[in-house]
Amino acid sequence: MAKDSGAGLRESKKHETWRTLHACALELVDERGYDDVSVEEIAAAARVSKSTLFNYFASKEALLFDPGPGDCGRWQTLADERPADEPLWVSVREIIRGRIEHNAPTLVIQRRILGAAPHLEQSTKAAGERFQQFVQDWVDARTQSDPVDPLCRALLVNTAFAVLRTAYLQWQPGDDAEHFLRLLDAAFGEIEAGVLDLPRPRTGSASDDRR
């Protein structure tokens, strides 16, 4: 038991160091601009060495945009909370919305940073792709026993994330998180009538149609 307790404490300290470095990076870059903050300054603000910083993050961009160590667990909790008889589109929408609500304070700062340094946009893609893949895997697993066309499963997830990206692009630096959520809700509302019944049971694959 003591051994397990020690391992848990070490893991907790690692997570705390990650969060401290991430918070220091966001604060300094938000205040002074991306190009005017060095990794050495971030490490000093977090009271760790530069080598320790690079044990947690591969780059300055990663300090700002990498997913947190507990993110996957929170995504799974959001997914587990969805009722088994809920339409998949609604479940996916609520998982996405739940993630945005939880990360709202960080997202507001990141949006300001991206507004001032748009060349960092590419650095945000890895985190977004990781979350989208989680949702796709969850949808695939949930429909595993149903005769659902893989095309419909992929279409549902890709459409939901297109809604998310569209709302994000309309969200301006300086706007608060509530405005982003309103944009997200409005964007989902615009298309829900056409996709609420997706995915449907397989009626013939695209390859069958081409024969």
JSON list of C-alpha atoms in Angstrom, two decimals:
[
{"chain": "A", "resi": 1, "resn": "MET", "atom": "CA", "xyz": [0.00, 0.00, 0.00]},
{"chain": "A", "resi": 2, "resn": "ALA", "atom": "CA", "xyz": [2.82, 2.42, 0.86]},
{"chain": "A", "resi": 3, "resn": "LYS", "atom": "CA", "xyz": [4.41, 1.72, -2.52]},
{"chain": "A", "resi": 4, "resn": "ASP", "atom": "CA", "xyz": [1.16, 2.54, -4.33]},
{"chain": "A", "resi": 5, "resn": "SER", "atom": "CA", "xyz": [0.77, 5.68, -2.23]},
{"chain": "A", "resi": 6, "resn": "GLY", "atom": "CA", "xyz": [4.29, 6.81, -3.18]},
{"chain": "A", "resi": 7, "resn": "ALA", "atom": "CA", "xyz": [3.61, 6.23, -6.88]},
{"chain": "A", "resi": 8, "resn": "GLY", "atom": "CA", "xyz": [0.40, 8.22, -6.62]},
{"chain": "A", "resi": 9, "resn": "LEU", "atom": "CA", "xyz": [2.18, 11.09, -4.91]},
{"chain": "A", "resi": 10, "resn": "ARG", "atom": "CA", "xyz": [4.87, 11.19, -7.62]},
{"chain": "A", "resi": 11, "resn": "GLU", "atom": "CA", "xyz": [2.20, 11.23, -10.31]},
{"chain": "A", "resi": 12, "resn": "SER", "atom": "CA", "xyz": [0.36, 14.02, -8.52]},
{"chain": "A", "resi": 13, "resn": "LYS", "atom": "CA", "xyz": [3.57, 16.08, -8.33]},
{"chain": "A", "resi": 14, "resn": "LYS", "atom": "CA", "xyz": [4.20, 15.54, -12.04]},
{"chain": "A", "resi": 15, "resn": "HIS", "atom": "CA", "xyz": [0.72, 16.79, -12.86]},
{"chain": "A", "resi": 16, "resn": "GLU", "atom": "CA", "xyz": [1.20, 19.81, -10.60]},
{"chain": "A", "resi": 17, "resn": "THR", "atom": "CA", "xyz": [4.50, 20.68, -12.29]},
{"chain": "A", "resi": 18, "resn": "TRP", "atom": "CA", "xyz": [2.84, 20.37, -15.70]},
{"chain": "A", "resi": 19, "resn": "ARG", "atom": "CA", "xyz": [0.00, 22.68, -14.63]},
{"chain": "A", "resi": 20, "resn": "THR", "atom": "CA", "xyz": [2.39, 25.23, -13.12]},
{"chain": "A", "resi": 21, "resn": "LEU", "atom": "CA", "xyz": [4.54, 25.40, -16.26]},
{"chain": "A", "resi": 22, "resn": "HIS", "atom": "CA", "xyz": [1.47, 25.65, -18.48]},
{"chain": "A", "resi": 23, "resn": "ALA", "atom": "CA", "xyz": [-0.06, 28.43, -16.36]},
{"chain": "A", "resi": 24, "resn": "CYS", "atom": "CA", "xyz": [3.20, 30.41, -16.23]},
{"chain": "A", "resi": 25, "resn": "ALA", "atom": "CA", "xyz": [3.60, 30.14, -20.00]},
{"chain": "A", "resi": 26, "resn": "LEU", "atom": "CA", "xyz": [0.05, 31.32, -20.67]},
{"chain": "A", "resi": 27, "resn": "GLU", "atom": "CA", "xyz": [0.35, 34.24, -18.26]},
{"chain": "A", "resi": 28, "resn": "LEU", "atom": "CA", "xyz": [3.72, 35.49, -19.52]},
{"chain": "A", "resi": 29, "resn": "VAL", "atom": "CA", "xyz": [2.91, 35.13, -23.22]},
{"chain": "A", "resi": 30, "resn": "ASP", "atom": "CA", "xyz": [-0.52, 36.70, -22.77]},
{"chain": "A", "resi": 31, "resn": "GLU", "atom": "CA", "xyz": [1.05, 39.69, -21.02]},
{"chain": "A", "resi": 32, "resn": "ARG", "atom": "CA", "xyz": [4.14, 40.23, -23.20]},
{"chain": "A", "resi": 33, "resn": "GLY", "atom": "CA", "xyz": [3.66, 38.40, -26.49]},
{"chain": "A", "resi": 34, "resn": "TYR", "atom": "CA", "xyz": [4.96, 35.10, -27.78]},
{"chain": "A", "resi": 35, "resn": "ASP", "atom": "CA", "xyz": [8.24, 36.37, -29.22]},
{"chain": "A", "resi": 36, "resn": "ASP", "atom": "CA", "xyz": [9.15, 38.32, -26.08]},
{"chain": "A", "resi": 37, "resn": "VAL", "atom": "CA", "xyz": [9.04, 35.38, -23.67]},
{"chain": "A", "resi": 38, "resn": "SER", "atom": "CA", "xyz": [11.76, 32.71, -23.51]},
{"chain": "A", "resi": 39, "resn": "VAL", "atom": "CA", "xyz": [11.53, 29.19, -22.16]},
{"chain": "A", "resi": 40, "resn": "GLU", "atom": "CA", "xyz": [14.15, 30.18, -19.60]},
{"chain": "A", "resi": 41, "resn": "GLU", "atom": "CA", "xyz": [11.81, 32.86, -18.26]},
{"chain": "A", "resi": 42, "resn": "ILE", "atom": "CA", "xyz": [8.92, 30.41, -18.10]},
{"chain": "A", "resi": 43, "resn": "ALA", "atom": "CA", "xyz": [11.05, 27.88, -16.22]},
{"chain": "A", "resi": 44, "resn": "ALA", "atom": "CA", "xyz": [12.19, 30.58, -13.80]},
{"chain": "A", "resi": 45, "resn": "ALA", "atom": "CA", "xyz": [8.60, 31.71, -13.18]},
{"chain": "A", "resi": 46, "resn": "ALA", "atom": "CA", "xyz": [7.64, 28.10, -12.44]},
{"chain": "A", "resi": 47, "resn": "ARG", "atom": "CA", "xyz": [10.75, 27.68, -10.24]},
{"chain": "A", "resi": 48, "resn": "VAL", "atom": "CA", "xyz": [12.11, 24.73, -12.18]},
{"chain": "A", "resi": 49, "resn": "SER", "atom": "CA", "xyz": [15.16, 24.24, -14.36]},
{"chain": "A", "resi": 50, "resn": "LYS", "atom": "CA", "xyz": [15.08, 24.52, -18.14]},
{"chain": "A", "resi": 51, "resn": "SER", "atom": "CA", "xyz": [15.93, 20.81, -18.39]},
{"chain": "A", "resi": 52, "resn": "THR", "atom": "CA", "xyz": [12.94, 19.98, -16.18]},
{"chain": "A", "resi": 53, "resn": "LEU", "atom": "CA", "xyz": [10.72, 22.09, -18.42]},
{"chain": "A", "resi": 54, "resn": "PHE", "atom": "CA", "xyz": [11.81, 20.08, -21.46]},
{"chain": "A", "resi": 55, "resn": "ASN", "atom": "CA", "xyz": [11.03, 16.86, -19.61]},
{"chain": "A", "resi": 56, "resn": "TYR", "atom": "CA", "xyz": [7.40, 17.95, -19.77]},
{"chain": "A", "resi": 57, "resn": "PHE", "atom": "CA", "xyz": [7.15, 19.94, -22.98]},
{"chain": "A", "resi": 58, "resn": "ALA", "atom": "CA", "xyz": [8.91, 19.58, -26.32]},
{"chain": "A", "resi": 59, "resn": "SER", "atom": "CA", "xyz": [8.72, 23.28, -27.24]},
{"chain": "A", "resi": 60, "resn": "LYS", "atom": "CA", "xyz": [7.43, 26.71, -26.25]},
{"chain": "A", "resi": 61, "resn": "GLU", "atom": "CA", "xyz": [4.37, 26.11, -28.42]},
{"chain": "A", "resi": 62, "resn": "ALA", "atom": "CA", "xyz": [3.66, 22.88, -26.53]},
{"chain": "A", "resi": 63, "resn": "LEU", "atom": "CA", "xyz": [3.72, 24.81, -23.25]},
{"chain": "A", "resi": 64, "resn": "LEU", "atom": "CA", "xyz": [0.79, 26.83, -24.52]},
{"chain": "A", "resi": 65, "resn": "PHE", "atom": "CA", "xyz": [-1.30, 24.30, -26.41]},
{"chain": "A", "resi": 66, "resn": "ASP", "atom": "CA", "xyz": [-0.56, 20.70, -25.36]},
{"chain": "A", "resi": 67, "resn": "PRO", "atom": "CA", "xyz": [-3.47, 18.74, -23.83]},
{"chain": "A", "resi": 68, "resn": "GLY", "atom": "CA", "xyz": [-3.22, 18.37, -20.07]},
{"chain": "A", "resi": 69, "resn": "PRO", "atom": "CA", "xyz": [-2.30, 15.10, -18.34]},
{"chain": "A", "resi": 70, "resn": "GLY", "atom": "CA", "xyz": [-5.86, 14.65, -17.07]},
{"chain": "A", "resi": 71, "resn": "ASP", "atom": "CA", "xyz": [-7.65, 15.56, -20.28]},
{"chain": "A", "resi": 72, "resn": "CYS", "atom": "CA", "xyz": [-8.23, 12.03, -21.58]},
{"chain": "A", "resi": 73, "resn": "GLY", "atom": "CA", "xyz": [-9.78, 11.03, -18.27]},
{"chain": "A", "resi": 74, "resn": "ARG", "atom": "CA", "xyz": [-12.15, 14.00, -18.37]},
{"chain": "A", "resi": 75, "resn": "TRP", "atom": "CA", "xyz": [-13.13, 13.21, -21.96]},
{"chain": "A", "resi": 76, "resn": "GLN", "atom": "CA", "xyz": [-13.92, 9.66, -20.92]},
{"chain": "A", "resi": 77, "resn": "THR", "atom": "CA", "xyz": [-16.02, 10.92, -18.01]},
{"chain": "A", "resi": 78, "resn": "LEU", "atom": "CA", "xyz": [-17.98, 13.17, -20.36]},
{"chain": "A", "resi": 79, "resn": "ALA", "atom": "CA", "xyz": [-18.57, 10.22, -22.69]},
{"chain": "A", "resi": 80, "resn": "ASP", "atom": "CA", "xyz": [-19.55, 7.88, -19.85]},
{"chain": "A", "resi": 81, "resn": "GLU", "atom": "CA", "xyz": [-22.18, 10.37, -18.69]},
{"chain": "A", "resi": 82, "resn": "ARG", "atom": "CA", "xyz": [-24.13, 10.19, -21.95]},
{"chain": "A", "resi": 83, "resn": "PRO", "atom": "CA", "xyz": [-27.31, 8.06, -21.73]},
{"chain": "A", "resi": 84, "resn": "ALA", "atom": "CA", "xyz": [-27.19, 4.82, -23.70]},
{"chain": "A", "resi": 85, "resn": "ASP", "atom": "CA", "xyz": [-30.43, 5.64, -25.55]},
{"chain": "A", "resi": 86, "resn": "GLU", "atom": "CA", "xyz": [-29.41, 9.20, -26.47]},
{"chain": "A", "resi": 87, "resn": "PRO", "atom": "CA", "xyz": [-29.03, 9.97, -30.20]},
{"chain": "A", "resi": 88, "resn": "LEU", "atom": "CA", "xyz": [-25.35, 9.86, -31.10]},
{"chain": "A", "resi": 89, "resn": "TRP", "atom": "CA", "xyz": [-25.38, 13.36, -32.53]},
{"chain": "A", "resi": 90, "resn": "VAL", "atom": "CA", "xyz": [-26.65, 14.75, -29.22]},
{"chain": "A", "resi": 91, "resn": "SER", "atom": "CA", "xyz": [-24.04, 12.75, -27.29]},
{"chain": "A", "resi": 92, "resn": "VAL", "atom": "CA", "xyz": [-21.19, 14.01, -29.48]},
{"chain": "A", "resi": 93, "resn": "ARG", "atom": "CA", "xyz": [-22.46, 17.58, -29.24]},
{"chain": "A", "resi": 94, "resn": "GLU", "atom": "CA", "xyz": [-22.60, 17.41, -25.45]},
{"chain": "A", "resi": 95, "resn": "ILE", "atom": "CA", "xyz": [-19.15, 15.82, -25.15]},
{"chain": "A", "resi": 96, "resn": "ILE", "atom": "CA", "xyz": [-17.70, 18.66, -27.25]},
{"chain": "A", "resi": 97, "resn": "ARG", "atom": "CA", "xyz": [-19.63, 21.29, -25.30]},
{"chain": "A", "resi": 98, "resn": "GLY", "atom": "CA", "xyz": [-18.55, 19.79, -21.99]},
{"chain": "A", "resi": 99, "resn": "ARG", "atom": "CA", "xyz": [-14.92, 19.98, -22.99]},
{"chain": "A", "resi": 100, "resn": "ILE", "atom": "CA", "xyz": [-15.28, 23.63, -24.00]},
{"chain": "A", "resi": 101, "resn": "GLU", "atom": "CA", "xyz": [-17.00, 24.52, -20.72]},
{"chain": "A", "resi": 102, "resn": "HIS", "atom": "CA", "xyz": [-14.29, 22.84, -18.65]},
{"chain": "A", "resi": 103, "resn": "ASN", "atom": "CA", "xyz": [-11.42, 24.46, -20.57]},
{"chain": "A", "resi": 104, "resn": "ALA", "atom": "CA", "xyz": [-13.08, 27.88, -20.94]},
{"chain": "A", "resi": 105, "resn": "PRO", "atom": "CA", "xyz": [-10.59, 29.99, -18.92]},
{"chain": "A", "resi": 106, "resn": "THR", "atom": "CA", "xyz": [-7.61, 28.51, -20.78]},
{"chain": "A", "resi": 107, "resn": "LEU", "atom": "CA", "xyz": [-9.32, 28.80, -24.15]},
{"chain": "A", "resi": 108, "resn": "VAL", "atom": "CA", "xyz": [-9.94, 32.51, -23.64]},
{"chain": "A", "resi": 109, "resn": "ILE", "atom": "CA", "xyz": [-6.22, 33.14, -23.03]},
{"chain": "A", "resi": 110, "resn": "GLN", "atom": "CA", "xyz": [-5.18, 30.89, -25.91]},
{"chain": "A", "resi": 111, "resn": "ARG", "atom": "CA", "xyz": [-7.54, 32.76, -28.23]},
{"chain": "A", "resi": 112, "resn": "ARG", "atom": "CA", "xyz": [-5.91, 36.07, -27.30]},
{"chain": "A", "resi": 113, "resn": "ILE", "atom": "CA", "xyz": [-2.46, 34.59, -27.87]},
{"chain": "A", "resi": 114, "resn": "LEU", "atom": "CA", "xyz": [-3.46, 33.25, -31.28]},
{"chain": "A", "resi": 115, "resn": "GLY", "atom": "CA", "xyz": [-5.00, 36.59, -32.18]},
{"chain": "A", "resi": 116, "resn": "ALA", "atom": "CA", "xyz": [-1.66, 38.27, -31.55]},
{"chain": "A", "resi": 117, "resn": "ALA", "atom": "CA", "xyz": [0.43, 35.46, -33.08]},
{"chain": "A", "resi": 118, "resn": "PRO", "atom": "CA", "xyz": [-1.64, 33.72, -35.78]},
{"chain": "A", "resi": 119, "resn": "HIS", "atom": "CA", "xyz": [1.41, 31.79, -36.99]},
{"chain": "A", "resi": 120, "resn": "LEU", "atom": "CA", "xyz": [0.93, 29.56, -33.93]},
{"chain": "A", "resi": 121, "resn": "GLU", "atom": "CA", "xyz": [-2.35, 28.21, -35.30]},
{"chain": "A", "resi": 122, "resn": "GLN", "atom": "CA", "xyz": [-0.66, 25.05, -36.57]},
{"chain": "A", "resi": 123, "resn": "SER", "atom": "CA", "xyz": [0.49, 24.27, -33.04]},
{"chain": "A", "resi": 124, "resn": "THR", "atom": "CA", "xyz": [-3.11, 23.87, -31.86]},
{"chain": "A", "resi": 125, "resn": "LYS", "atom": "CA", "xyz": [-3.94, 21.12, -34.34]},
{"chain": "A", "resi": 126, "resn": "ALA", "atom": "CA", "xyz": [-2.37, 18.20, -32.47]},
{"chain": "A", "resi": 127, "resn": "ALA", "atom": "CA", "xyz": [-4.57, 18.75, -29.42]},
{"chain": "A", "resi": 128, "resn": "GLY", "atom": "CA", "xyz": [-7.68, 19.11, -31.55]},
{"chain": "A", "resi": 129, "resn": "GLU", "atom": "CA", "xyz": [-6.91, 15.99, -33.56]},
{"chain": "A", "resi": 130, "resn": "ARG", "atom": "CA", "xyz": [-6.31, 13.98, -30.39]},
{"chain": "A", "resi": 131, "resn": "PHE", "atom": "CA", "xyz": [-9.72, 14.97, -29.01]},
{"chain": "A", "resi": 132, "resn": "GLN", "atom": "CA", "xyz": [-11.46, 14.29, -32.32]},
{"chain": "A", "resi": 133, "resn": "GLN", "atom": "CA", "xyz": [-9.87, 10.84, -32.52]},
{"chain": "A", "resi": 134, "resn": "PHE", "atom": "CA", "xyz": [-11.09, 10.10, -28.99]},
{"chain": "A", "resi": 135, "resn": "VAL", "atom": "CA", "xyz": [-14.65, 11.02, -30.01]},
{"chain": "A", "resi": 136, "resn": "GLN", "atom": "CA", "xyz": [-14.42, 8.99, -33.21]},
{"chain": "A", "resi": 137, "resn": "ASP", "atom": "CA", "xyz": [-13.17, 5.94, -31.29]},
{"chain": "A", "resi": 138, "resn": "TRP", "atom": "CA", "xyz": [-15.98, 6.33, -28.77]},
{"chain": "A", "resi": 139, "resn": "VAL", "atom": "CA", "xyz": [-18.63, 6.56, -31.51]},
{"chain": "A", "resi": 140, "resn": "ASP", "atom": "CA", "xyz": [-17.17, 3.51, -33.26]},
{"chain": "A", "resi": 141, "resn": "ALA", "atom": "CA", "xyz": [-17.18, 1.51, -30.03]},
{"chain": "A", "resi": 142, "resn": "ARG", "atom": "CA", "xyz": [-20.72, 2.54, -29.14]},
{"chain": "A", "resi": 143, "resn": "THR", "atom": "CA", "xyz": [-22.07, 1.44, -32.54]},
{"chain": "A", "resi": 144, "resn": "GLN", "atom": "CA", "xyz": [-19.93, -1.71, -32.77]},
{"chain": "A", "resi": 145, "resn": "SER", "atom": "CA", "xyz": [-22.90, -4.05, -32.32]},
{"chain": "A", "resi": 146, "resn": "ASP", "atom": "CA", "xyz": [-25.12, -2.10, -34.74]},
{"chain": "A", "resi": 147, "resn": "PRO", "atom": "CA", "xyz": [-25.13, -2.41, -38.53]},
{"chain": "A", "resi": 148, "resn": "VAL", "atom": "CA", "xyz": [-24.05, 1.22, -38.96]},
{"chain": "A", "resi": 149, "resn": "ASP", "atom": "CA", "xyz": [-22.19, 2.30, -42.06]},
{"chain": "A", "resi": 150, "resn": "PRO", "atom": "CA", "xyz": [-18.67, 3.54, -41.16]},
{"chain": "A", "resi": 151, "resn": "LEU", "atom": "CA", "xyz": [-19.27, 6.41, -43.58]},
{"chain": "A", "resi": 152, "resn": "CYS", "atom": "CA", "xyz": [-22.15, 7.64, -41.40]},
{"chain": "A", "resi": 153, "resn": "ARG", "atom": "CA", "xyz": [-20.07, 7.38, -38.21]},
{"chain": "A", "resi": 154, "resn": "ALA", "atom": "CA", "xyz": [-17.23, 9.37, -39.74]},
{"chain": "A", "resi": 155, "resn": "LEU", "atom": "CA", "xyz": [-19.64, 11.90, -41.23]},
{"chain": "A", "resi": 156, "resn": "LEU", "atom": "CA", "xyz": [-21.27, 12.52, -37.87]},
{"chain": "A", "resi": 157, "resn": "VAL", "atom": "CA", "xyz": [-17.97, 13.16, -36.07]},
{"chain": "A", "resi": 158, "resn": "ASN", "atom": "CA", "xyz": [-16.42, 15.21, -38.88]},
{"chain": "A", "resi": 159, "resn": "THR", "atom": "CA", "xyz": [-19.56, 17.36, -39.10]},
{"chain": "A", "resi": 160, "resn": "ALA", "atom": "CA", "xyz": [-19.61, 17.99, -35.35]},
{"chain": "A", "resi": 161, "resn": "PHE", "atom": "CA", "xyz": [-15.98, 19.08, -35.38]},
{"chain": "A", "resi": 162, "resn": "ALA", "atom": "CA", "xyz": [-16.56, 21.27, -38.42]},
{"chain": "A", "resi": 163, "resn": "VAL", "atom": "CA", "xyz": [-19.24, 23.00, -36.34]},
{"chain": "A", "resi": 164, "resn": "LEU", "atom": "CA", "xyz": [-16.72, 23.45, -33.52]},
{"chain": "A", "resi": 165, "resn": "ARG", "atom": "CA", "xyz": [-14.05, 24.87, -35.81]},
{"chain": "A", "resi": 166, "resn": "THR", "atom": "CA", "xyz": [-16.54, 27.22, -37.48]},
{"chain": "A", "resi": 167, "resn": "ALA", "atom": "CA", "xyz": [-17.69, 28.60, -34.14]},
{"chain": "A", "resi": 168, "resn": "TYR", "atom": "CA", "xyz": [-14.09, 29.00, -33.01]},
{"chain": "A", "resi": 169, "resn": "LEU", "atom": "CA", "xyz": [-13.16, 30.99, -36.11]},
{"chain": "A", "resi": 170, "resn": "GLN", "atom": "CA", "xyz": [-16.08, 33.35, -35.46]},
{"chain": "A", "resi": 171, "resn": "TRP", "atom": "CA", "xyz": [-14.97, 33.84, -31.85]},
{"chain": "A", "resi": 172, "resn": "GLN", "atom": "CA", "xyz": [-12.80, 36.94, -31.65]},
{"chain": "A", "resi": 173, "resn": "PRO", "atom": "CA", "xyz": [-9.84, 37.62, -29.34]},
{"chain": "A", "resi": 174, "resn": "GLY", "atom": "CA", "xyz": [-11.18, 39.49, -26.33]},
{"chain": "A", "resi": 175, "resn": "ASP", "atom": "CA", "xyz": [-14.57, 37.78, -26.42]},
{"chain": "A", "resi": 176, "resn": "ASP", "atom": "CA", "xyz": [-15.44, 35.80, -23.31]},
{"chain": "A", "resi": 177, "resn": "ALA", "atom": "CA", "xyz": [-16.09, 32.07, -23.04]},
{"chain": "A", "resi": 178, "resn": "GLU", "atom": "CA", "xyz": [-19.86, 32.55, -22.85]},
{"chain": "A", "resi": 179, "resn": "HIS", "atom": "CA", "xyz": [-19.79, 34.17, -26.28]},
{"chain": "A", "resi": 180, "resn": "PHE", "atom": "CA", "xyz": [-17.94, 31.14, -27.67]},
{"chain": "A", "resi": 181, "resn": "LEU", "atom": "CA", "xyz": [-20.54, 28.80, -26.17]},
{"chain": "A", "resi": 182, "resn": "ARG", "atom": "CA", "xyz": [-23.34, 30.87, -27.69]},
{"chain": "A", "resi": 183, "resn": "LEU", "atom": "CA", "xyz": [-21.65, 30.68, -31.09]},
{"chain": "A", "resi": 184, "resn": "LEU", "atom": "CA", "xyz": [-21.20, 26.95, -30.67]},
{"chain": "A", "resi": 185, "resn": "ASP", "atom": "CA", "xyz": [-24.84, 26.42, -29.71]},
{"chain": "A", "resi": 186, "resn": "ALA", "atom": "CA", "xyz": [-26.01, 28.56, -32.62]},
{"chain": "A", "resi": 187, "resn": "ALA", "atom": "CA", "xyz": [-23.82, 26.67, -35.08]},
{"chain": "A", "resi": 188, "resn": "PHE", "atom": "CA", "xyz": [-25.06, 23.30, -33.87]},
{"chain": "A", "resi": 189, "resn": "GLY", "atom": "CA", "xyz": [-28.62, 24.58, -34.00]},
{"chain": "A", "resi": 190, "resn": "GLU", "atom": "CA", "xyz": [-28.28, 25.59, -37.64]},
{"chain": "A", "resi": 191, "resn": "ILE", "atom": "CA", "xyz": [-27.62, 22.05, -38.82]},
{"chain": "A", "resi": 192, "resn": "GLU", "atom": "CA", "xyz": [-29.20, 19.77, -36.22]},
{"chain": "A", "resi": 193, "resn": "ALA", "atom": "CA", "xyz": [-32.43, 19.17, -38.08]},
{"chain": "A", "resi": 194, "resn": "GLY", "atom": "CA", "xyz": [-30.52, 17.49, -40.90]},
{"chain": "A", "resi": 195, "resn": "VAL", "atom": "CA", "xyz": [-28.23, 15.21, -38.86]},
{"chain": "A", "resi": 196, "resn": "LEU", "atom": "CA", "xyz": [-30.09, 14.23, -35.68]},
{"chain": "A", "resi": 197, "resn": "ASP", "atom": "CA", "xyz": [-30.93, 10.81, -37.11]},
{"chain": "A", "resi": 198, "resn": "LEU", "atom": "CA", "xyz": [-27.32, 9.96, -38.04]},
{"chain": "A", "resi": 199, "resn": "PRO", "atom": "CA", "xyz": [-25.89, 7.39, -38.08]},
{"chain": "A", "resi": 200, "resn": "ARG", "atom": "CA", "xyz": [-28.45, 5.14, -39.73]},
{"chain": "A", "resi": 201, "resn": "PRO", "atom": "CA", "xyz": [-28.30, 1.37, -40.25]},
{"chain": "A", "resi": 202, "resn": "ARG", "atom": "CA", "xyz": [-26.32, 0.34, -43.29]},
{"chain": "A", "resi": 203, "resn": "THR", "atom": "CA", "xyz": [-28.41, 0.21, -46.47]},
{"chain": "A", "resi": 204, "resn": "GLY", "atom": "CA", "xyz": [-25.55, -0.30, -48.89]},
{"chain": "A", "resi": 205, "resn": "SER", "atom": "CA", "xyz": [-22.00, 0.91, -48.97]},
{"chain": "A", "resi": 206, "resn": "ALA", "atom": "CA", "xyz": [-20.59, 3.53, -51.29]},
{"chain": "A", "resi": 207, "resn": "SER", "atom": "CA", "xyz": [-18.63, 0.81, -53.04]},
{"chain": "A", "resi": 208, "resn": "ASP", "atom": "CA", "xyz": [-21.90, -1.10, -53.70]},
{"chain": "A", "resi": 209, "resn": "ASP", "atom": "CA", "xyz": [-23.39, 2.02, -55.29]},
{"chain": "A", "resi": 210, "resn": "ARG", "atom": "CA", "xyz": [-20.51, 2.28, -57.74]},
{"chain": "A", "resi": 211, "resn": "ARG", "atom": "CA", "xyz": [-20.92, -1.23, -59.06]}
]
